[in-house]
CSV table of C-alpha atoms in Angstrom, one decimal:
chain,number,residue,atom,x,y,z
A,29,UNK,CA,0.1,0.0,-0.1
A,30,UNK,CA,1.2,3.4,-0.7
A,31,UNK,CA,2.2,5.8,1.7
A,32,UNK,CA,0.2,9.2,1.6
A,33,UNK,CA,-0.5,12.1,3.6
A,34,UNK,CA,-3.9,13.7,2.8
A,35,UNK,CA,-6.7,16.0,3.8
A,36,UNK,CA,-10.2,17.0,2.7
A,37,UNK,CA,-10.8,20.7,1.9
A,38,UNK,CA,-14.2,22.2,1.5
A,39,UNK,CA,-14.2,25.2,-0.9
A,40,UNK,CA,-17.5,27.0,-1.5
A,41,UNK,CA,-19.5,23.9,-0.3
A,42,UNK,CA,-17.9,21.4,-2.5
A,43,UNK,CA,-15.6,18.7,-1.3
A,44,UNK,CA,-12.2,18.1,-2.7
A,45,UNK,CA,-9.7,15.6,-1.8
A,46,UNK,CA,-6.1,16.9,-1.6
A,47,UNK,CA,-2.9,15.2,-0.8
A,48,UNK,CA,0.7,16.0,-0.3
A,49,UNK,CA,1.8,12.8,-2.1
A,50,UNK,CA,-0.2,10.9,-4.5
A,51,UNK,CA,-4.1,10.6,-4.7
A,52,UNK,CA,-5.9,8.0,-6.7
A,53,UNK,CA,-9.5,8.0,-7.8
A,54,UNK,CA,-11.2,4.6,-7.7
A,55,UNK,CA,-14.1,4.3,-9.9
A,56,UNK,CA,-17.6,2.6,-9.4
A,57,UNK,CA,-19.9,1.5,-12.3
A,58,UNK,CA,-22.7,-0.9,-11.8
A,59,UNK,CA,-22.7,-1.7,-15.7
A,60,UNK,CA,-18.9,-2.1,-16.2
A,61,UNK,CA,-18.2,-5.5,-17.6
A,62,UNK,CA,-14.3,-5.6,-16.8
A,63,UNK,CA,-14.0,-4.7,-13.0
A,64,UNK,CA,-10.4,-5.1,-11.8
A,65,UNK,CA,-8.9,-4.3,-8.5
A,66,UNK,CA,-7.8,-1.5,-7.6
A,67,UNK,CA,-10.3,-0.1,-10.1
A,68,UNK,CA,-8.2,3.1,-11.0
A,69,UNK,CA,-9.7,3.6,-14.4
A,70,UNK,CA,-13.4,3.7,-15.8
A,71,UNK,CA,-12.4,0.5,-17.8
A,72,UNK,CA,-11.5,-1.3,-14.6
A,73,UNK,CA,-14.3,0.1,-12.3
A,74,UNK,CA,-15.7,-1.8,-9.6
A,75,UNK,CA,-19.2,-3.0,-9.8
A,76,UNK,CA,-20.1,-2.3,-6.1
A,77,UNK,CA,-19.1,0.5,-3.8
A,78,UNK,CA,-17.6,-1.5,-1.0
A,79,UNK,CA,-15.0,-3.0,-3.1
A,80,UNK,CA,-13.6,0.4,-4.4
A,81,UNK,CA,-13.6,1.7,-0.8
A,82,UNK,CA,-11.7,-1.3,0.4
A,83,UNK,CA,-9.3,-0.8,-2.4
A,84,UNK,CA,-8.8,3.0,-1.4
A,85,UNK,CA,-6.0,4.6,0.6
A,86,UNK,CA,-6.0,7.7,2.8
A,87,UNK,CA,-6.9,10.8,0.8
A,88,UNK,CA,-8.3,8.8,-2.3
A,89,UNK,CA,-11.4,9.6,-4.1
A,90,UNK,CA,-14.2,6.9,-4.6
A,91,UNK,CA,-16.3,8.2,-7.7
A,92,UNK,CA,-19.6,6.5,-8.3
A,93,UNK,CA,-21.2,6.4,-11.6
A,94,UNK,CA,-24.9,6.7,-12.1
A,95,UNK,CA,-27.3,3.8,-11.2
A,96,UNK,CA,-29.1,2.0,-8.3
A,97,UNK,CA,-26.7,0.0,-6.1
A,98,UNK,CA,-28.7,-2.6,-4.2
A,99,UNK,CA,-27.0,-3.9,-1.2
A,100,UNK,CA,-27.6,-6.8,1.3
A,101,UNK,CA,-25.0,-5.8,3.9
A,102,UNK,CA,-24.1,-2.1,5.1
A,103,UNK,CA,-21.3,-0.2,3.4
A,104,UNK,CA,-18.7,0.0,6.0
A,105,UNK,CA,-16.1,3.0,5.9
A,106,UNK,CA,-13.2,3.3,8.2
A,107,UNK,CA,-10.7,5.0,5.9
A,108,UNK,CA,-10.2,8.9,5.4
A,109,UNK,CA,-11.5,9.0,1.7
A,110,UNK,CA,-13.8,11.3,-0.3
A,111,UNK,CA,-16.7,9.3,-1.5
A,112,UNK,CA,-18.6,11.0,-4.3
A,113,UNK,CA,-21.2,10.5,-6.9
A,114,UNK,CA,-20.6,11.9,-10.4
A,115,UNK,CA,-23.9,13.5,-10.9
A,116,UNK,CA,-25.5,14.0,-7.7
A,117,UNK,CA,-28.1,12.4,-5.4
A,118,UNK,CA,-30.6,12.3,-8.3
A,119,UNK,CA,-28.5,9.9,-10.2
A,120,UNK,CA,-27.0,7.5,-7.7
A,121,UNK,CA,-29.2,5.5,-5.2
A,122,UNK,CA,-28.1,3.2,-2.5
A,123,UNK,CA,-31.1,0.9,-1.7
A,124,UNK,CA,-30.7,-1.6,1.1
A,125,UNK,CA,-34.3,-3.0,0.4
A,126,UNK,CA,-35.0,-3.6,4.1
A,127,UNK,CA,-31.8,-5.9,4.5
A,128,UNK,CA,-29.5,-3.6,6.3
A,129,UNK,CA,-28.5,-0.2,7.2
A,130,UNK,CA,-27.1,1.9,4.2
A,131,UNK,CA,-23.9,3.3,5.2
A,132,UNK,CA,-21.7,3.0,8.5
A,133,UNK,CA,-19.1,5.5,9.0
A,134,UNK,CA,-16.7,4.6,12.0
A,135,UNK,CA,-13.3,4.7,13.5
A,136,UNK,CA,-11.7,7.1,10.8
A,137,UNK,CA,-8.1,7.8,11.2
A,138,UNK,CA,-8.5,10.9,9.3
A,139,UNK,CA,-11.0,13.3,7.6
A,140,UNK,CA,-13.8,12.1,5.4
A,141,UNK,CA,-16.2,13.7,3.0
A,142,UNK,CA,-19.3,12.2,1.2
A,143,UNK,CA,-21.5,13.9,-1.3
A,144,UNK,CA,-24.3,13.2,-3.6
A,145,UNK,CA,-26.3,9.9,-2.9
A,146,UNK,CA,-29.5,8.9,-2.2
A,147,UNK,CA,-29.8,6.2,0.5
A,148,UNK,CA,-33.0,4.4,0.9
A,149,UNK,CA,-34.7,1.4,2.3
A,150,UNK,CA,-32.1,1.1,5.2
A,151,UNK,CA,-32.9,-0.5,8.8
A,152,UNK,CA,-31.0,-1.0,11.8
A,153,UNK,CA,-31.1,-0.3,15.5
A,154,UNK,CA,-29.6,3.2,15.1
A,155,UNK,CA,-29.5,4.9,12.0
A,156,UNK,CA,-31.3,3.1,9.4
A,157,UNK,CA,-29.8,5.0,6.2
A,158,UNK,CA,-26.7,6.3,7.7
A,159,UNK,CA,-24.6,5.9,10.9
A,160,UNK,CA,-21.6,8.1,11.9
A,161,UNK,CA,-19.6,7.3,15.0
A,162,UNK,CA,-16.8,9.9,15.4
A,163,UNK,CA,-14.2,8.5,17.8
A,164,UNK,CA,-11.1,10.5,17.3
A,165,UNK,CA,-10.3,14.0,16.3
A,166,UNK,CA,-11.3,14.5,12.7
A,167,UNK,CA,-13.6,16.3,10.4
A,168,UNK,CA,-16.6,14.5,8.9
A,169,UNK,CA,-18.5,16.2,6.0
A,170,UNK,CA,-21.7,14.8,4.4
A,171,UNK,CA,-23.3,17.1,1.8
A,172,UNK,CA,-26.0,16.9,-0.7
A,173,UNK,CA,-27.3,13.7,0.1
A,174,UNK,CA,-31.1,12.5,0.4
A,175,UNK,CA,-32.0,9.9,3.4
A,176,UNK,CA,-35.3,8.5,2.8
A,177,UNK,CA,-37.8,5.5,3.7
A,178,UNK,CA,-35.6,4.2,6.4
A,179,UNK,CA,-36.2,2.8,9.7
A,180,UNK,CA,-34.6,2.4,12.9
A,181,UNK,CA,-35.6,0.0,15.9
A,182,UNK,CA,-34.1,2.6,18.3
A,183,UNK,CA,-32.7,6.0,17.2
A,184,UNK,CA,-32.2,8.0,14.1
A,185,UNK,CA,-34.6,6.5,11.4
A,186,UNK,CA,-32.7,8.4,8.6
A,187,UNK,CA,-29.4,9.3,10.3
A,188,UNK,CA,-27.6,8.7,13.7
A,189,UNK,CA,-24.5,10.8,14.7
A,190,UNK,CA,-22.6,10.0,17.8
A,191,UNK,CA,-19.4,11.9,18.9
A,192,UNK,CA,-17.7,9.6,21.4
A,193,UNK,CA,-15.5,9.8,24.6
A,194,UNK,CA,-12.8,12.3,24.4
A,195,UNK,CA,-13.4,12.9,20.5
A,196,UNK,CA,-12.9,16.5,19.3
A,197,UNK,CA,-14.3,15.6,15.9
A,198,UNK,CA,-16.4,18.1,13.9
A,199,UNK,CA,-19.3,16.5,11.9
A,200,UNK,CA,-21.1,18.7,9.3
A,201,UNK,CA,-24.2,17.6,7.5
A,202,UNK,CA,-25.3,20.3,5.0
A,203,UNK,CA,-27.6,20.5,2.1
A,204,UNK,CA,-29.2,17.1,2.6
A,205,UNK,CA,-33.0,15.9,2.8
A,206,UNK,CA,-34.0,13.6,5.3
A,207,UNK,CA,-37.6,12.5,4.8
A,208,UNK,CA,-40.1,9.7,5.1
A,209,UNK,CA,-38.2,8.0,8.0
A,210,UNK,CA,-39.2,6.3,11.2
A,211,UNK,CA,-37.7,5.6,14.5
A,212,UNK,CA,-39.3,3.5,17.4
A,213,UNK,CA,-37.4,5.6,19.9
A,214,UNK,CA,-36.1,8.9,19.3
A,215,UNK,CA,-35.3,11.0,16.2
A,216,UNK,CA,-37.4,10.0,13.3
A,217,UNK,CA,-35.4,11.6,10.9
A,218,UNK,CA,-32.0,12.4,12.9
A,219,UNK,CA,-30.7,11.4,16.2
A,220,UNK,CA,-27.5,13.4,17.2
A,221,UNK,CA,-25.5,13.1,20.4
A,222,UNK,CA,-22.3,13.5,22.1
A,223,UNK,CA,-20.7,11.9,25.3
A,224,UNK,CA,-20.1,13.7,28.4
A,225,UNK,CA,-16.4,13.8,27.9
A,226,UNK,CA,-16.5,14.8,24.1
A,227,UNK,CA,-15.3,18.4,23.0
A,228,UNK,CA,-16.1,18.1,19.5
A,229,UNK,CA,-19.3,19.6,17.5
A,230,UNK,CA,-22.3,18.6,15.4
A,231,UNK,CA,-23.6,20.9,12.8
A,232,UNK,CA,-26.7,20.3,10.7
A,233,UNK,CA,-27.2,23.2,8.1
A,234,UNK,CA,-29.2,24.1,5.1
A,235,UNK,CA,-31.2,20.8,5.3
A,236,UNK,CA,-34.9,19.8,4.7
A,237,UNK,CA,-36.3,17.3,7.6
A,238,UNK,CA,-39.7,16.4,6.3
A,239,UNK,CA,-42.4,13.8,7.1
A,240,UNK,CA,-40.5,11.8,9.6
A,241,UNK,CA,-42.0,9.9,12.5
A,242,UNK,CA,-40.8,8.9,15.9
A,243,UNK,CA,-42.6,7.1,18.9
A,244,UNK,CA,-40.8,9.4,21.5
A,245,UNK,CA,-39.3,12.9,21.3
A,246,UNK,CA,-38.2,14.5,18.1
A,247,UNK,CA,-40.0,13.5,15.0
A,248,UNK,CA,-37.7,15.3,12.7
A,249,UNK,CA,-34.5,15.4,14.9
A,250,UNK,CA,-33.4,14.6,18.4
A,251,UNK,CA,-30.2,16.3,19.7
A,252,UNK,CA,-28.5,16.0,23.2
A,253,UNK,CA,-25.0,16.4,24.7
A,254,UNK,CA,-24.6,14.2,27.8
A,255,UNK,CA,-23.3,15.0,31.1
A,256,UNK,CA,-23.9,17.5,33.7
A,257,UNK,CA,-21.5,20.3,32.0
A,258,UNK,CA,-20.9,18.8,28.4
A,259,UNK,CA,-18.2,20.6,26.3
A,260,UNK,CA,-19.6,19.4,23.0
A,261,UNK,CA,-22.0,21.6,21.0
A,262,UNK,CA,-24.9,20.7,18.6
A,263,UNK,CA,-26.2,23.4,16.4
A,264,UNK,CA,-28.9,23.0,13.6
A,265,UNK,CA,-29.1,26.1,11.4
A,266,UNK,CA,-30.8,27.3,8.3
A,267,UNK,CA,-33.0,24.2,8.1
A,268,UNK,CA,-36.6,23.4,7.2
A,269,UNK,CA,-38.4,21.2,9.5
A,270,UNK,CA,-41.9,20.4,8.5
A,271,UNK,CA,-44.6,17.7,8.6
A,272,UNK,CA,-42.9,15.5,11.4
A,273,UNK,CA,-44.6,13.6,14.3
A,274,UNK,CA,-43.7,12.3,17.6
A,275,UNK,CA,-45.0,12.1,21.0
A,276,UNK,CA,-43.6,15.3,22.1
A,277,UNK,CA,-41.4,17.9,20.0
A,278,UNK,CA,-42.9,16.8,16.7
A,279,UNK,CA,-40.4,18.9,14.7
A,280,UNK,CA,-37.5,18.6,17.0
A,281,UNK,CA,-36.4,17.8,20.4
A,282,UNK,CA,-33.2,20.3,21.1
A,283,UNK,CA,-31.5,19.0,24.4
A,284,UNK,CA,-28.6,20.0,26.5
A,285,UNK,CA,-26.0,22.2,24.5
A,286,UNK,CA,-28.2,22.4,21.5
A,287,UNK,CA,-29.1,25.6,19.3
A,288,UNK,CA,-31.7,25.7,16.8
A,289,UNK,CA,-31.0,28.9,14.5
A,290,UNK,CA,-32.3,30.7,11.5
A,291,UNK,CA,-34.8,27.9,10.9
A,292,UNK,CA,-38.3,27.3,9.8
A,293,UNK,CA,-40.3,24.9,12.0
A,294,UNK,CA,-43.7,24.3,10.4
A,295,UNK,CA,-46.8,21.9,10.2
A,296,UNK,CA,-45.3,19.4,12.7
A,297,UNK,CA,-47.4,17.5,15.5
A,298,UNK,CA,-47.0,16.0,18.9
A,299,UNK,CA,-49.6,13.4,20.0
A,300,UNK,CA,-49.3,13.2,23.7
A,301,UNK,CA,-46.6,15.6,24.9
A,302,UNK,CA,-45.7,19.1,24.8
A,303,UNK,CA,-44.7,21.2,21.8
A,304,UNK,CA,-45.7,20.4,18.3
A,305,UNK,CA,-42.8,22.4,17.1
A,306,UNK,CA,-39.7,22.5,19.3
A,307,UNK,CA,-39.2,20.8,22.7
A,308,UNK,CA,-36.1,21.5,24.8
A,309,UNK,CA,-36.4,20.4,28.3
A,310,UNK,CA,-33.0,21.9,29.4
A,311,UNK,CA,-31.5,25.4,30.4
A,312,UNK,CA,-29.0,25.3,27.7
A,313,UNK,CA,-31.5,24.6,24.9
A,314,UNK,CA,-31.9,27.6,22.7
A,315,UNK,CA,-34.3,28.5,19.9
A,316,UNK,CA,-32.6,31.6,18.2
A,317,UNK,CA,-34.2,33.7,15.1
A,318,UNK,CA,-36.6,30.9,14.2
A,319,UNK,CA,-40.0,31.1,12.6
A,320,UNK,CA,-42.3,28.4,14.2
A,321,UNK,CA,-45.8,28.1,12.6
A,322,UNK,CA,-48.7,26.1,12.2
A,323,UNK,CA,-47.5,23.2,14.7
A,324,UNK,CA,-50.1,21.4,16.7
A,325,UNK,CA,-50.0,19.4,20.0
A,326,UNK,CA,-52.6,17.4,22.1
A,327,UNK,CA,-50.8,18.7,25.2
A,328,UNK,CA,-49.5,22.3,25.9
A,329,UNK,CA,-47.0,24.5,24.1
A,330,UNK,CA,-48.1,24.2,20.4
A,331,UNK,CA,-45.0,25.9,19.0
A,332,UNK,CA,-42.1,25.8,21.6
A,333,UNK,CA,-41.7,24.5,25.0
A,334,UNK,CA,-38.9,23.9,27.6
A,335,UNK,CA,-36.2,26.1,26.1
A,336,UNK,CA,-35.1,29.6,25.9
A,337,UNK,CA,-36.5,31.7,22.9
A,338,UNK,CA,-34.7,34.7,21.4
A,339,UNK,CA,-35.4,36.9,18.3
A,340,UNK,CA,-38.1,34.2,17.0
A,341,UNK,CA,-41.4,34.4,15.7
A,342,UNK,CA,-43.7,31.8,17.3
A,343,UNK,CA,-47.2,32.4,15.9
A,344,UNK,CA,-50.4,30.6,14.5
A,345,UNK,CA,-49.8,27.3,16.5
A,346,UNK,CA,-52.3,25.4,18.5
A,347,UNK,CA,-52.3,23.2,21.6
A,348,UNK,CA,-55.5,21.3,23.0
A,349,UNK,CA,-54.1,21.8,26.5
A,350,UNK,CA,-53.3,25.7,26.4
A,351,UNK,CA,-50.5,27.9,25.6
A,352,UNK,CA,-50.8,27.5,21.9
A,353,UNK,CA,-47.6,29.4,20.9
A,354,UNK,CA,-45.0,29.2,23.7
A,355,UNK,CA,-45.1,27.2,27.1
A,356,UNK,CA,-42.7,29.5,29.1
A,357,UNK,CA,-40.3,27.7,31.4
A,358,UNK,CA,-37.2,29.6,30.4
A,359,UNK,CA,-36.5,33.1,29.1
A,360,UNK,CA,-38.2,34.4,26.0
A,361,UNK,CA,-36.5,37.6,24.7
A,362,UNK,CA,-37.2,39.8,21.6
A,363,UNK,CA,-39.9,37.5,20.4
A,364,UNK,CA,-43.2,37.7,18.7
A,365,UNK,CA,-45.8,35.3,19.8
A,366,UNK,CA,-49.6,35.4,20.3
A,367,UNK,CA,-49.7,34.3,23.9
A,368,UNK,CA,-47.1,36.2,25.7
A,369,UNK,CA,-47.1,39.6,27.5
A,370,UNK,CA,-45.7,42.5,25.0
A,371,UNK,CA,-43.4,45.2,26.4
A,372,UNK,CA,-41.6,42.7,28.6
A,373,UNK,CA,-37.9,41.6,27.4
A,374,UNK,CA,-38.4,43.2,24.0
A,375,UNK,CA,-41.3,40.8,23.3
A,376,UNK,CA,-44.5,41.8,21.0
A,377,UNK,CA,-47.6,39.8,20.5
A,378,UNK,CA,-48.9,41.5,17.4
A,379,UNK,CA,-49.4,39.4,14.3
A,380,UNK,CA,-46.2,39.0,12.3
A,381,UNK,CA,-47.8,40.1,8.9
A,382,UNK,CA,-46.1,37.4,6.8
A,383,UNK,CA,-46.0,38.0,3.3
A,384,UNK,CA,-48.0,35.2,1.9
A,385,UNK,CA,-48.5,32.4,4.5
A,386,UNK,CA,-51.1,30.5,2.5
A,387,UNK,CA,-48.4,29.9,0.0
A,388,UNK,CA,-45.8,29.0,2.7
A,389,UNK,CA,-43.9,32.4,2.4
A,390,UNK,CA,-43.1,33.3,5.9
A,391,UNK,CA,-40.9,36.1,5.0
A,392,UNK,CA,-41.7,39.9,6.3
A,393,UNK,CA,-42.9,42.8,4.7
A,394,UNK,CA,-41.6,46.2,5.5
A,395,UNK,CA,-44.5,47.0,7.7
A,396,UNK,CA,-44.0,43.9,9.9
A,397,UNK,CA,-43.8,44.7,13.6
A,398,UNK,CA,-41.2,41.9,13.6
A,399,UNK,CA,-38.7,44.0,11.3
A,400,UNK,CA,-35.8,45.5,13.3
A,401,UNK,CA,-37.4,44.3,16.7
A,402,UNK,CA,-34.9,41.7,17.4
A,403,UNK,CA,-31.6,42.0,19.6
A,404,UNK,CA,-28.3,42.2,17.7
A,405,UNK,CA,-26.5,41.0,21.0
A,406,UNK,CA,-28.0,37.6,20.5
A,407,UNK,CA,-26.9,37.2,16.8
A,408,UNK,CA,-24.3,34.7,16.2
A,409,UNK,CA,-24.9,33.8,12.5
A,410,UNK,CA,-23.9,35.5,9.2
A,411,UNK,CA,-26.7,34.3,7.3
A,412,UNK,CA,-30.4,33.9,7.5
A,413,UNK,CA,-32.5,30.9,6.0
A,414,UNK,CA,-32.3,32.5,2.6
A,415,UNK,CA,-28.7,32.9,2.9
A,416,UNK,CA,-29.0,36.5,3.1
A,417,UNK,CA,-27.1,38.6,5.3
A,418,UNK,CA,-28.4,38.1,8.8
A,419,UNK,CA,-28.4,41.8,10.0
A,420,UNK,CA,-29.2,43.8,6.9
A,421,UNK,CA,-30.2,47.1,8.6
A,422,UNK,CA,-29.1,48.5,11.9
A,423,UNK,CA,-31.2,45.9,14.0
A,424,UNK,CA,-31.7,42.4,13.2
A,425,UNK,CA,-35.3,41.3,12.5
A,426,UNK,CA,-37.2,38.5,14.4
A,427,UNK,CA,-37.6,35.1,12.7
A,428,UNK,CA,-35.7,32.9,10.3
A,429,UNK,CA,-35.8,35.4,7.4
A,430,UNK,CA,-33.9,38.8,7.4
A,431,UNK,CA,-35.9,41.5,5.6
A,432,UNK,CA,-33.9,42.8,2.7
A,433,UNK,CA,-34.8,46.2,1.8
A,434,UNK,CA,-31.7,48.1,0.2
A,435,UNK,CA,-28.7,47.0,-1.6
A,436,UNK,CA,-25.2,48.2,-2.5
A,437,UNK,CA,-25.1,50.1,-5.7
A,438,UNK,CA,-21.7,48.9,-7.2
A,439,UNK,CA,-21.6,51.3,-10.4
A,440,UNK,CA,-23.3,54.6,-11.7
A,441,UNK,CA,-21.9,56.0,-14.8
A,442,UNK,CA,-23.1,58.5,-17.3
A,443,UNK,CA,-23.7,57.4,-21.0
A,444,UNK,CA,-25.1,58.8,-24.1
A,445,UNK,CA,-28.4,56.9,-23.3
A,446,UNK,CA,-28.5,57.9,-19.7
A,447,UNK,CA,-27.4,56.9,-16.3
A,448,UNK,CA,-26.3,53.3,-15.9
A,449,UNK,CA,-26.8,51.8,-12.6
A,450,UNK,CA,-25.5,48.5,-11.4
A,451,UNK,CA,-26.1,46.8,-7.9
A,452,UNK,CA,-25.6,43.5,-6.1
A,453,UNK,CA,-28.7,41.4,-6.6
A,454,UNK,CA,-30.2,39.2,-3.9
A,455,UNK,CA,-31.9,36.0,-4.5
A,456,UNK,CA,-35.9,35.8,-4.0
A,457,UNK,CA,-36.3,39.6,-4.3
A,458,UNK,CA,-37.3,42.4,-6.7
A,459,UNK,CA,-35.5,45.6,-7.1
A,460,UNK,CA,-37.0,49.1,-7.3
A,461,UNK,CA,-34.7,52.0,-8.5
A,462,UNK,CA,-35.5,55.3,-6.9
A,463,UNK,CA,-34.1,58.7,-7.7
A,464,UNK,CA,-33.9,62.1,-6.2
A,465,UNK,CA,-32.1,65.5,-7.1
A,466,UNK,CA,-31.5,65.8,-3.3
A,467,UNK,CA,-29.4,63.3,-1.2
A,468,UNK,CA,-31.2,64.8,2.1
A,469,UNK,CA,-34.6,64.2,0.7
A,470,UNK,CA,-37.1,62.4,2.8
A,471,UNK,CA,-38.7,60.4,0.0
A,472,UNK,CA,-37.0,59.2,-3.6
A,473,UNK,CA,-39.1,58.8,-6.6
A,474,UNK,CA,-39.7,55.4,-7.9
A,475,UNK,CA,-38.5,55.0,-11.5
A,476,UNK,CA,-39.1,51.3,-12.0
A,477,UNK,CA,-41.7,48.5,-11.4
A,478,UNK,CA,-40.3,45.6,-9.8
A,479,UNK,CA,-37.3,44.1,-11.5
A,480,UNK,CA,-37.0,40.4,-10.9
A,481,UNK,CA,-33.8,38.7,-9.7
A,482,UNK,CA,-31.3,38.3,-11.1
A,483,UNK,CA,-31.4,41.6,-13.2
A,484,UNK,CA,-28.9,44.1,-11.4
A,485,UNK,CA,-28.7,46.9,-13.8
A,486,UNK,CA,-31.0,49.8,-15.1
A,487,UNK,CA,-30.5,52.8,-17.6
A,488,UNK,CA,-32.2,56.1,-16.4
A,489,UNK,CA,-33.0,57.7,-19.6
A,490,UNK,CA,-35.3,60.5,-18.1
A,491,UNK,CA,-32.6,62.3,-16.0
A,492,UNK,CA,-29.7,62.1,-18.0
A,493,UNK,CA,-29.5,65.7,-18.6
A,494,UNK,CA,-29.4,66.6,-14.7
A,495,UNK,CA,-26.4,67.9,-13.6
A,496,UNK,CA,-26.7,66.0,-10.2
A,497,UNK,CA,-28.9,63.4,-9.2
A,498,UNK,CA,-28.8,60.4,-6.5
A,499,UNK,CA,-30.2,56.9,-6.6
A,500,UNK,CA,-31.1,54.0,-4.3
A,501,UNK,CA,-32.3,50.7,-4.9
A,502,UNK,CA,-34.7,49.0,-2.6
A,503,UNK,CA,-35.2,45.1,-2.2
A,504,UNK,CA,-38.5,43.5,-1.6
A,505,UNK,CA,-38.8,39.7,-0.9
């Protein structure tokens, strides 16, 4: 076996394997007629994923061609490689057909990355589709995967993540869809935990967690750091958690040292316990800049219960036992909820005036009372759920979405046809170009109808003869 020193680099959300010596690519193609170990060309590609993984050395890449790869035993990975599909999760499926778990990642001796697979039909005690056990001090990155239709007899129907004793490993799950999974215990979609002596972290970001079921807490996900004073942390950031079901915490149970931030939690249900949306139960459970809407429980606290809530919108939830939005056991700060007292700790109880809730658009219009009503001192994130700048004006907005109402003009030049303006466009917004002859004017004249994204320029042919004029570009979701 070759001696190599390698690492995995994350650049702009894409995994790259890099090595200081030699890095090989091992190919997998279910339709290749001439497989030959070590599978380092397309002509010799392995027919199954496990064979190529076993042939790989540290820092190598295993590249999987399109197809459905049916397995009867779990794919086991303990070498620090990059496992990648050629064309994404829509093109490569690992189907366990109810025979086994999908993939087991454990005892890694270095960093590991996986990108672009659909894993379906898995079943196991913990982690039906994917099980990650981080025992050492490495980075583990899973991106752009779909985990679906899998089952756990204990925890984590779709995914199970465990950071073990003394481990300082960082586990990052991003841009994944976890849907239609079940667990007989906790975490229908995802179960994530860390032992009392771990110092590492688990981050789940930019994910969709939808239509999962657990019999106990955490229909969408269940997160918890063990021990009286754990050093490990878990963060769920910029996720949409929807249509999940559990006995309590239908959307999520966020336990000790866990933060749910910049996320939309909607249409989840708890059958017997508190909180259809988010259930905490620990003083270090935190809901931060989240929008929690349309959740229901047959008990108390339809939206949130048992955790501290900051800069959030918790509205239009329901609870048969009372406290439809928030059941307060820990501080609620700079938050909008229908059943809290306004004027205390920066809280308000007016309706948030979402842009189009009937269509699932829970962004904020300019006139919303939640705009600029948060507290900047609580903000730890750079981006909101839309990946826009988290504090766009002077004061952060409540909820998962930051209202984007102005932008930077990058160029303004005079040409024969008029003044040409260019600006930085922002996704899912429309631009309105405005003009004034006076920079100190209280109002600017609107020159355009809404200019849809990604348009980022406009030529003013009306005022090109003016000696001096000023422009602004307002953005509206």
